[in-house]
mmCIF file of C-alpha atoms and ligand atoms in Angstrom:
data_model
loop_
_atom_site.group_PDB
_atom_site.id
_atom_site.type_symbol
_atom_site.label_atom_id
_atom_site.label_comp_id
_atom_site.label_asym_id
_atom_site.label_seq_id
_atom_site.Cartn_x
_atom_site.Cartn_y
_atom_site.Cartn_z
ATOM 1 C CA UNK A 27 -0.041 0.101 -0.037
ATOM 2 C CA UNK A 28 1.375 3.697 -0.689
ATOM 3 C CA UNK A 29 2.223 6.116 1.911
ATOM 4 C CA UNK A 30 -0.838 8.380 2.498
ATOM 5 C CA UNK A 31 -0.389 11.589 2.986
ATOM 6 C CA UNK A 32 -3.300 14.016 4.654
ATOM 7 C CA UNK A 33 -3.523 17.831 5.609
ATOM 8 C CA UNK A 34 -3.812 17.852 9.441
ATOM 9 C CA UNK A 35 -5.797 21.230 9.457
ATOM 10 C CA UNK A 36 -8.140 22.850 7.065
ATOM 11 C CA UNK A 37 -7.244 25.933 8.206
ATOM 12 C CA UNK A 38 -3.209 25.302 7.078
ATOM 13 C CA UNK A 39 -3.328 23.363 3.676
ATOM 14 C CA UNK A 40 -0.567 24.059 3.244
ATOM 15 C CA UNK A 41 1.365 23.570 6.391
ATOM 16 C CA UNK A 42 1.577 20.181 8.184
ATOM 17 C CA UNK A 43 0.271 16.594 6.975
ATOM 18 C CA UNK A 44 0.082 13.247 8.500
ATOM 19 C CA UNK A 45 1.645 10.115 7.192
ATOM 20 C CA UNK A 46 0.440 6.871 7.804
ATOM 21 C CA UNK A 47 0.932 3.401 5.923
ATOM 22 C CA UNK A 48 4.636 3.632 6.613
ATOM 23 C CA UNK A 49 6.329 1.396 9.115
ATOM 24 C CA UNK A 50 9.324 2.752 9.654
ATOM 25 C CA UNK A 51 10.763 0.316 12.362
ATOM 26 C CA UNK A 52 10.551 -2.164 9.487
ATOM 27 C CA UNK A 53 12.726 0.237 7.186
ATOM 28 C CA UNK A 54 11.615 2.001 4.122
ATOM 29 C CA UNK A 55 11.810 1.733 0.456
ATOM 30 C CA UNK A 56 13.395 4.131 -1.698
ATOM 31 C CA UNK A 57 10.035 4.754 -3.376
ATOM 32 C CA UNK A 58 8.439 5.664 0.188
ATOM 33 C CA UNK A 59 11.199 7.771 0.864
ATOM 34 C CA UNK A 60 10.973 9.719 -2.576
ATOM 35 C CA UNK A 61 7.248 10.052 -1.611
ATOM 36 C CA UNK A 62 8.039 11.332 2.024
ATOM 37 C CA UNK A 63 10.564 14.305 0.437
ATOM 38 C CA UNK A 64 7.858 15.114 -2.100
ATOM 39 C CA UNK A 65 5.260 15.534 0.818
ATOM 40 C CA UNK A 66 7.785 17.731 3.070
ATOM 41 C CA UNK A 67 8.502 19.657 0.197
ATOM 42 C CA UNK A 68 4.830 20.449 0.132
ATOM 43 C CA UNK A 69 3.777 20.454 3.664
ATOM 44 C CA UNK A 70 7.069 21.409 5.462
ATOM 45 C CA UNK A 71 6.202 19.618 8.503
ATOM 46 C CA UNK A 72 5.207 15.787 8.747
ATOM 47 C CA UNK A 73 3.688 13.781 11.781
ATOM 48 C CA UNK A 74 4.144 10.300 11.648
ATOM 49 C CA UNK A 75 2.168 8.771 14.319
ATOM 50 C CA UNK A 76 2.377 5.691 16.500
ATOM 51 C CA UNK A 77 5.767 4.804 15.022
ATOM 52 C CA UNK A 78 7.797 2.684 17.772
ATOM 53 C CA UNK A 79 11.175 3.065 16.931
ATOM 54 C CA UNK A 80 14.730 2.619 18.504
ATOM 55 C CA UNK A 81 17.387 5.236 17.940
ATOM 56 C CA UNK A 82 19.157 3.152 15.254
ATOM 57 C CA UNK A 83 16.135 2.843 13.498
ATOM 58 C CA UNK A 84 15.049 6.647 13.781
ATOM 59 C CA UNK A 85 18.518 7.402 12.500
ATOM 60 C CA UNK A 86 18.250 4.817 9.456
ATOM 61 C CA UNK A 87 14.886 6.589 8.412
ATOM 62 C CA UNK A 88 16.433 10.087 8.620
ATOM 63 C CA UNK A 89 19.663 9.049 6.493
ATOM 64 C CA UNK A 90 17.421 8.420 3.374
ATOM 65 C CA UNK A 91 17.483 12.249 2.819
ATOM 66 C CA UNK A 92 21.039 13.386 2.868
ATOM 67 C CA UNK A 93 24.316 13.448 4.913
ATOM 68 C CA UNK A 94 23.730 13.073 8.925
ATOM 69 C CA UNK A 95 24.581 15.821 11.427
ATOM 70 C CA UNK A 96 26.100 14.659 14.759
ATOM 71 C CA UNK A 97 24.917 16.530 17.909
ATOM 72 C CA UNK A 98 27.693 19.208 18.128
ATOM 73 C CA UNK A 99 24.921 21.728 18.655
ATOM 74 C CA UNK A 100 24.471 19.936 22.128
ATOM 75 C CA UNK A 101 25.906 21.978 25.301
ATOM 76 C CA UNK A 102 26.317 18.822 27.192
ATOM 77 C CA UNK A 103 30.095 17.285 28.032
ATOM 78 C CA UNK A 104 30.756 14.131 25.841
ATOM 79 C CA UNK A 105 30.964 12.142 29.294
ATOM 80 C CA UNK A 106 27.792 13.787 30.660
ATOM 81 C CA UNK A 107 25.815 12.750 27.541
ATOM 82 C CA UNK A 108 22.951 9.939 27.600
ATOM 83 C CA UNK A 109 22.697 9.424 24.146
ATOM 84 C CA UNK A 110 25.215 8.795 21.156
ATOM 85 C CA UNK A 111 26.558 11.526 19.057
ATOM 86 C CA UNK A 112 24.056 10.328 16.421
ATOM 87 C CA UNK A 113 21.302 11.814 18.454
ATOM 88 C CA UNK A 114 20.551 15.112 19.886
ATOM 89 C CA UNK A 115 19.165 15.025 23.112
ATOM 90 C CA UNK A 116 15.780 16.866 23.289
ATOM 91 C CA UNK A 117 15.016 16.018 26.827
ATOM 92 C CA UNK A 118 15.291 16.966 30.798
ATOM 93 C CA UNK A 119 16.900 13.809 31.583
ATOM 94 C CA UNK A 120 20.572 13.105 33.017
ATOM 95 C CA UNK A 121 22.703 10.004 31.846
ATOM 96 C CA UNK A 122 21.121 7.868 34.745
ATOM 97 C CA UNK A 123 17.526 9.019 33.355
ATOM 98 C CA UNK A 124 16.795 11.248 36.144
ATOM 99 C CA UNK A 125 15.130 14.755 35.177
ATOM 100 C CA UNK A 126 17.629 17.461 35.863
ATOM 101 C CA UNK A 127 17.395 20.327 38.380
ATOM 102 C CA UNK A 128 16.033 23.464 37.747
ATOM 103 C CA UNK A 129 19.156 25.072 37.513
ATOM 104 C CA UNK A 130 21.296 22.548 35.558
ATOM 105 C CA UNK A 131 23.210 24.247 33.088
ATOM 106 C CA UNK A 132 21.866 21.931 30.023
ATOM 107 C CA UNK A 133 18.379 22.628 31.163
ATOM 108 C CA UNK A 134 18.987 26.662 31.137
ATOM 109 C CA UNK A 135 20.598 26.370 27.696
ATOM 110 C CA UNK A 136 17.996 23.908 26.431
ATOM 111 C CA UNK A 137 15.340 26.790 27.538
ATOM 112 C CA UNK A 138 16.858 28.614 24.282
ATOM 113 C CA UNK A 139 14.621 25.705 22.019
ATOM 114 C CA UNK A 140 11.472 27.681 23.401
ATOM 115 C CA UNK A 141 13.125 30.612 21.147
ATOM 116 C CA UNK A 142 11.677 30.445 17.699
ATOM 117 C CA UNK A 143 14.589 29.226 15.590
ATOM 118 C CA UNK A 144 15.792 26.916 12.840
ATOM 119 C CA UNK A 145 17.962 24.014 13.500
ATOM 120 C CA UNK A 146 22.145 24.360 13.080
ATOM 121 C CA UNK A 147 21.448 27.806 11.675
ATOM 122 C CA UNK A 148 24.541 28.483 13.542
ATOM 123 C CA UNK A 149 26.414 26.076 11.416
ATOM 124 C CA UNK A 150 27.679 27.095 8.331
ATOM 125 C CA UNK A 151 25.909 24.099 6.331
ATOM 126 C CA UNK A 152 22.623 24.186 8.251
ATOM 127 C CA UNK A 153 20.189 21.608 8.851
ATOM 128 C CA UNK A 154 18.096 20.499 6.101
ATOM 129 C CA UNK A 155 15.668 18.172 8.030
ATOM 130 C CA UNK A 156 15.010 17.399 11.320
ATOM 131 C CA UNK A 157 13.320 14.570 12.921
ATOM 132 C CA UNK A 158 11.896 14.436 16.556
ATOM 133 C CA UNK A 159 10.501 11.583 18.105
ATOM 134 C CA UNK A 160 8.681 11.386 21.259
ATOM 135 C CA UNK A 161 9.644 8.795 23.771
ATOM 136 C CA UNK A 162 7.790 10.181 26.887
ATOM 137 C CA UNK A 163 5.742 13.183 27.095
ATOM 138 C CA UNK A 164 4.612 15.190 30.346
ATOM 139 C CA UNK A 165 0.858 15.244 30.825
ATOM 140 C CA UNK A 166 0.304 18.991 29.756
ATOM 141 C CA UNK A 167 2.200 21.617 27.752
ATOM 142 C CA UNK A 168 5.482 20.926 25.883
ATOM 143 C CA UNK A 169 3.778 21.442 22.628
ATOM 144 C CA UNK A 170 6.205 22.137 19.145
ATOM 145 C CA UNK A 171 4.944 24.974 17.277
ATOM 146 C CA UNK A 172 6.148 25.515 13.609
ATOM 147 C CA UNK A 173 5.899 28.813 11.406
ATOM 148 C CA UNK A 174 5.955 28.542 7.538
ATOM 149 C CA UNK A 175 8.206 30.983 6.372
ATOM 150 C CA UNK A 176 7.205 30.784 3.013
ATOM 151 C CA UNK A 177 3.886 32.326 3.785
ATOM 152 C CA UNK A 178 5.732 34.729 5.858
ATOM 153 C CA UNK A 179 8.028 36.046 3.145
ATOM 154 C CA UNK A 180 5.027 35.807 0.413
ATOM 155 C CA UNK A 181 3.183 38.535 2.937
ATOM 156 C CA UNK A 182 5.729 40.866 3.235
ATOM 157 C CA UNK A 183 4.992 44.078 0.987
ATOM 158 C CA UNK A 184 7.192 44.070 -2.433
ATOM 159 C CA UNK A 185 9.576 46.637 -1.570
ATOM 160 C CA UNK A 186 10.469 44.874 1.645
ATOM 161 C CA UNK A 187 11.170 41.580 0.130
ATOM 162 C CA UNK A 188 13.459 43.500 -2.285
ATOM 163 C CA UNK A 189 15.003 44.920 1.140
ATOM 164 C CA UNK A 190 15.432 41.260 2.670
ATOM 165 C CA UNK A 191 16.630 39.438 -0.892
ATOM 166 C CA UNK A 192 20.593 40.562 -0.690
ATOM 167 C CA UNK A 193 21.112 40.409 3.164
ATOM 168 C CA UNK A 194 23.146 38.411 4.974
ATOM 169 C CA UNK A 195 23.183 37.549 8.833
ATOM 170 C CA UNK A 196 25.222 36.194 11.247
ATOM 171 C CA UNK A 197 23.914 33.342 13.583
ATOM 172 C CA UNK A 198 25.399 32.085 16.773
ATOM 173 C CA UNK A 199 24.039 29.950 19.588
ATOM 174 C CA UNK A 200 26.027 32.795 21.875
ATOM 175 C CA UNK A 201 23.528 34.997 20.569
ATOM 176 C CA UNK A 202 20.257 33.335 21.009
ATOM 177 C CA UNK A 203 21.710 32.262 24.377
ATOM 178 C CA UNK A 204 22.508 35.638 25.075
ATOM 179 C CA UNK A 205 18.632 36.640 24.770
ATOM 180 C CA UNK A 206 17.750 34.623 27.716
ATOM 181 C CA UNK A 207 20.735 35.947 29.803
ATOM 182 C CA UNK A 208 22.703 32.416 29.478
ATOM 183 C CA UNK A 209 26.120 33.120 29.261
ATOM 184 C CA UNK A 210 27.888 29.911 30.810
ATOM 185 C CA UNK A 211 29.843 29.027 27.978
ATOM 186 C CA UNK A 212 33.592 27.503 27.970
ATOM 187 C CA UNK A 213 36.178 28.924 26.065
ATOM 188 C CA UNK A 214 36.009 26.149 23.894
ATOM 189 C CA UNK A 215 32.333 26.834 23.250
ATOM 190 C CA UNK A 216 32.780 30.106 22.214
ATOM 191 C CA UNK A 217 35.191 29.161 19.441
ATOM 192 C CA UNK A 218 32.992 26.459 18.345
ATOM 193 C CA UNK A 219 29.851 28.822 18.028
ATOM 194 C CA UNK A 220 31.628 31.831 16.460
ATOM 195 C CA UNK A 221 28.974 33.265 14.115
ATOM 196 C CA UNK A 222 28.526 31.815 10.729
ATOM 197 C CA UNK A 223 26.743 33.731 7.640
ATOM 198 C CA UNK A 224 23.324 32.881 6.277
ATOM 199 C CA UNK A 225 21.477 34.168 3.501
ATOM 200 C CA UNK A 226 18.247 36.069 5.107
ATOM 201 C CA UNK A 227 15.988 34.872 1.803
ATOM 202 C CA UNK A 228 16.644 31.260 0.477
ATOM 203 C CA UNK A 229 15.329 29.558 -2.284
ATOM 204 C CA UNK A 230 14.072 26.102 -2.124
ATOM 205 C CA UNK A 231 16.041 23.708 -4.320
ATOM 206 C CA UNK A 232 13.082 21.743 -5.135
ATOM 207 C CA UNK A 233 9.878 23.931 -5.147
ATOM 208 C CA UNK A 234 11.778 27.298 -6.379
ATOM 209 C CA UNK A 235 9.970 29.080 -3.477
ATOM 210 C CA UNK A 236 11.387 31.899 -1.461
ATOM 211 C CA UNK A 237 11.259 31.653 2.126
ATOM 212 C CA UNK A 238 12.650 34.194 5.072
ATOM 213 C CA UNK A 239 15.715 32.452 6.794
ATOM 214 C CA UNK A 240 15.079 33.729 10.478
ATOM 215 C CA UNK A 241 16.461 32.267 13.926
ATOM 216 C CA UNK A 242 17.001 33.271 17.547
ATOM 217 C CA UNK A 243 20.640 32.758 16.651
ATOM 218 C CA UNK A 244 20.783 35.807 14.339
ATOM 219 C CA UNK A 245 23.023 38.513 16.271
ATOM 220 C CA UNK A 246 23.910 40.892 13.394
ATOM 221 C CA UNK A 247 23.335 41.777 9.557
ATOM 222 C CA UNK A 248 26.198 42.195 7.569
ATOM 223 C CA UNK A 249 27.218 46.257 7.009
ATOM 224 C CA UNK A 250 24.471 47.143 9.436
ATOM 225 C CA UNK A 251 24.449 48.812 12.618
ATOM 226 C CA UNK A 252 23.788 46.070 15.310
ATOM 227 C CA UNK A 253 20.872 47.364 17.203
ATOM 228 C CA UNK A 254 19.116 48.622 13.428
ATOM 229 C CA UNK A 255 19.900 44.962 12.779
ATOM 230 C CA UNK A 256 18.295 43.158 15.865
ATOM 231 C CA UNK A 257 15.312 45.527 15.630
ATOM 232 C CA UNK A 258 14.634 44.749 11.833
ATOM 233 C CA UNK A 259 15.067 41.005 12.643
ATOM 234 C CA UNK A 260 12.781 41.263 15.251
ATOM 235 C CA UNK A 261 10.229 43.268 13.495
ATOM 236 C CA UNK A 262 10.455 40.419 10.813
ATOM 237 C CA UNK A 263 10.425 37.653 13.592
ATOM 238 C CA UNK A 264 6.907 39.108 14.882
ATOM 239 C CA UNK A 265 5.551 39.446 11.500
ATOM 240 C CA UNK A 266 6.763 35.509 10.651
ATOM 241 C CA UNK A 267 5.342 34.088 13.712
ATOM 242 C CA UNK A 268 1.424 35.696 13.573
ATOM 243 C CA UNK A 269 -0.799 32.785 14.186
ATOM 244 C CA UNK A 270 -2.084 32.598 10.706
ATOM 245 C CA UNK A 271 1.341 31.207 9.919
ATOM 246 C CA UNK A 272 1.630 28.669 13.032
ATOM 247 C CA UNK A 273 0.837 25.018 13.291
ATOM 248 C CA UNK A 274 1.087 23.978 17.047
ATOM 249 C CA UNK A 275 1.859 20.591 17.494
ATOM 250 C CA UNK A 276 0.297 18.737 20.302
ATOM 251 C CA UNK A 277 2.163 15.852 21.245
ATOM 252 C CA UNK A 278 1.193 11.882 21.406
ATOM 253 C CA UNK A 279 3.642 9.071 22.730
ATOM 254 C CA UNK A 280 5.489 7.593 19.804
ATOM 255 C CA UNK A 281 4.918 10.687 17.218
ATOM 256 C CA UNK A 282 7.892 11.118 15.059
ATOM 257 C CA UNK A 283 7.986 14.746 13.710
ATOM 258 C CA UNK A 284 9.973 15.330 10.498
ATOM 259 C CA UNK A 285 10.526 19.236 9.296
ATOM 260 C CA UNK A 286 12.325 21.606 6.685
ATOM 261 C CA UNK A 287 14.358 23.770 8.304
ATOM 262 C CA UNK A 288 15.033 25.788 5.142
ATOM 263 C CA UNK A 289 10.957 26.966 5.351
ATOM 264 C CA UNK A 290 10.035 26.757 8.631
ATOM 265 C CA UNK A 291 10.940 27.910 12.421
ATOM 266 C CA UNK A 292 9.980 26.024 15.254
ATOM 267 C CA UNK A 293 9.586 26.673 19.140
ATOM 268 C CA UNK A 294 8.934 24.381 22.192
ATOM 269 C CA UNK A 295 6.470 25.653 24.642
ATOM 270 C CA UNK A 296 6.265 25.474 28.347
ATOM 271 C CA UNK A 297 5.585 22.083 30.401
ATOM 272 C CA UNK A 298 6.289 21.313 33.712
ATOM 273 C CA UNK A 299 10.172 20.889 34.384
ATOM 274 C CA UNK A 300 9.854 18.069 37.139
ATOM 275 C CA UNK A 301 7.836 15.763 34.662
ATOM 276 C CA UNK A 302 9.782 13.648 32.108
ATOM 277 C CA UNK A 303 9.848 14.799 28.450
ATOM 278 C CA UNK A 304 12.251 12.627 26.125
ATOM 279 C CA UNK A 305 12.497 13.687 22.986
ATOM 280 C CA UNK A 306 15.618 12.677 20.459
ATOM 281 C CA UNK A 307 16.173 14.646 17.434
ATOM 282 C CA UNK A 308 18.313 13.200 14.502
ATOM 283 C CA UNK A 309 19.277 15.849 11.866
ATOM 284 C CA UNK A 310 19.973 15.748 8.232
ATOM 285 C CA UNK A 311 22.068 18.317 6.892
ATOM 286 C CA UNK A 312 21.754 20.777 3.825
ATOM 287 C CA UNK A 313 24.100 20.188 0.539
ATOM 288 C CA UNK A 314 26.239 23.217 0.819
ATOM 289 C CA UNK A 315 26.333 26.688 3.215
ATOM 290 C CA UNK A 316 23.787 29.524 2.269
ATOM 291 C CA UNK A 317 26.770 31.778 1.921
ATOM 292 C CA UNK A 318 29.915 29.701 0.105
ATOM 293 C CA UNK A 319 33.275 29.683 1.439
ATOM 294 C CA UNK A 320 32.958 29.341 5.165
ATOM 295 C CA UNK A 321 34.940 26.977 7.776
ATOM 296 C CA UNK A 322 32.220 24.738 9.973
ATOM 297 C CA UNK A 323 32.166 25.717 13.539
ATOM 298 C CA UNK A 324 32.487 22.071 14.237
ATOM 299 C CA UNK A 325 35.713 21.878 12.795
ATOM 300 C CA UNK A 326 37.388 24.733 14.983
ATOM 301 C CA UNK A 327 37.483 22.978 18.077
ATOM 302 C CA UNK A 328 39.236 19.358 17.461
ATOM 303 C CA UNK A 329 37.752 17.940 20.769
ATOM 304 C CA UNK A 330 34.188 18.163 19.137
ATOM 305 C CA UNK A 331 34.672 16.581 15.583
ATOM 306 C CA UNK A 332 33.512 13.200 16.750
HETATM 307 C C1 OGA B 421 14.382 20.776 18.549
HETATM 308 C C2 OGA B 421 13.874 21.484 19.017
HETATM 309 C C3 OGA B 421 11.642 21.767 20.346
HETATM 310 C C4 OGA B 421 10.829 21.207 20.959
HETATM 311 O O1 OGA B 421 14.263 19.479 18.790
HETATM 312 O O2 OGA B 421 15.326 21.131 17.547
HETATM 313 O O3 OGA B 421 13.825 22.992 18.795
HETATM 314 O O4 OGA B 421 9.478 21.101 21.467
HETATM 315 N N1 OGA B 421 12.914 21.168 19.739
HETATM 316 O O5 OGA B 421 11.526 20.492 21.960
HETATM 317 MN MN1 MN B 422 15.419 23.123 17.256
#
């Protein structure tokens, strides 16, 4: 039976579809992977409900879609990690499976996921797709929201679109965490996360559609005074995250979500931090940087290349 694709919310006919008739644990065929990529090109966010999968099965499925990232965007030291470097640990658990304390550095860093962002925009070659799997979810809260950056670009005045097209922005995790007053970075973190350049307007390689490439990681626009740049990005972000552009995902255990970071931003919502939330992310990299000729931040610190 072919993979089934259905719009989730008729209010958002172009954002977010549910994918069924696919068994990820069993391993998917090339044809099924092609159907999934065609669907994400159209809907930008896909929900695969009721997938009972291991980390390896999640990784193998993700690897159909391109080169895999390693979890070098995480702040946990290698000896503190709960999961392998193949997985981004989007949980509130330590390596013994205990909920971390309220003031734990890893938790405070991960609160940055509650700011609207696009994954790995702080890497010269940023993320193409993210795949986030729900092992365990809190009773309430902890939704994930997605904003459609194609629709947001289309809704700008033509003169504003013209102004945005040539702009180059600087992205760093030091900027996004700085917004929250988090500055507990090691010297290696600071080196590893020195700013990278990204285009503000991207063109999707398959559909040819333009979209705004926004992220909380942006701290500057090349050639602009910093306060003016930050105000401009803040205005654009307010525009792009209006409710008409947003799909809210209410998690069910065993949902796998897949989204296109080139055409959407996302953010986590609050939940009771004493309850377990165990989500795991695999990440597929883009083919190339949006601005050519940059060194990858991961390579700036030898210890983190693994
Ligand atoms: C992520 C992320 C949001 C969430 O996994 O990249 O931003 O709701 N997650 O946990
Ligand atoms: Mn994210």
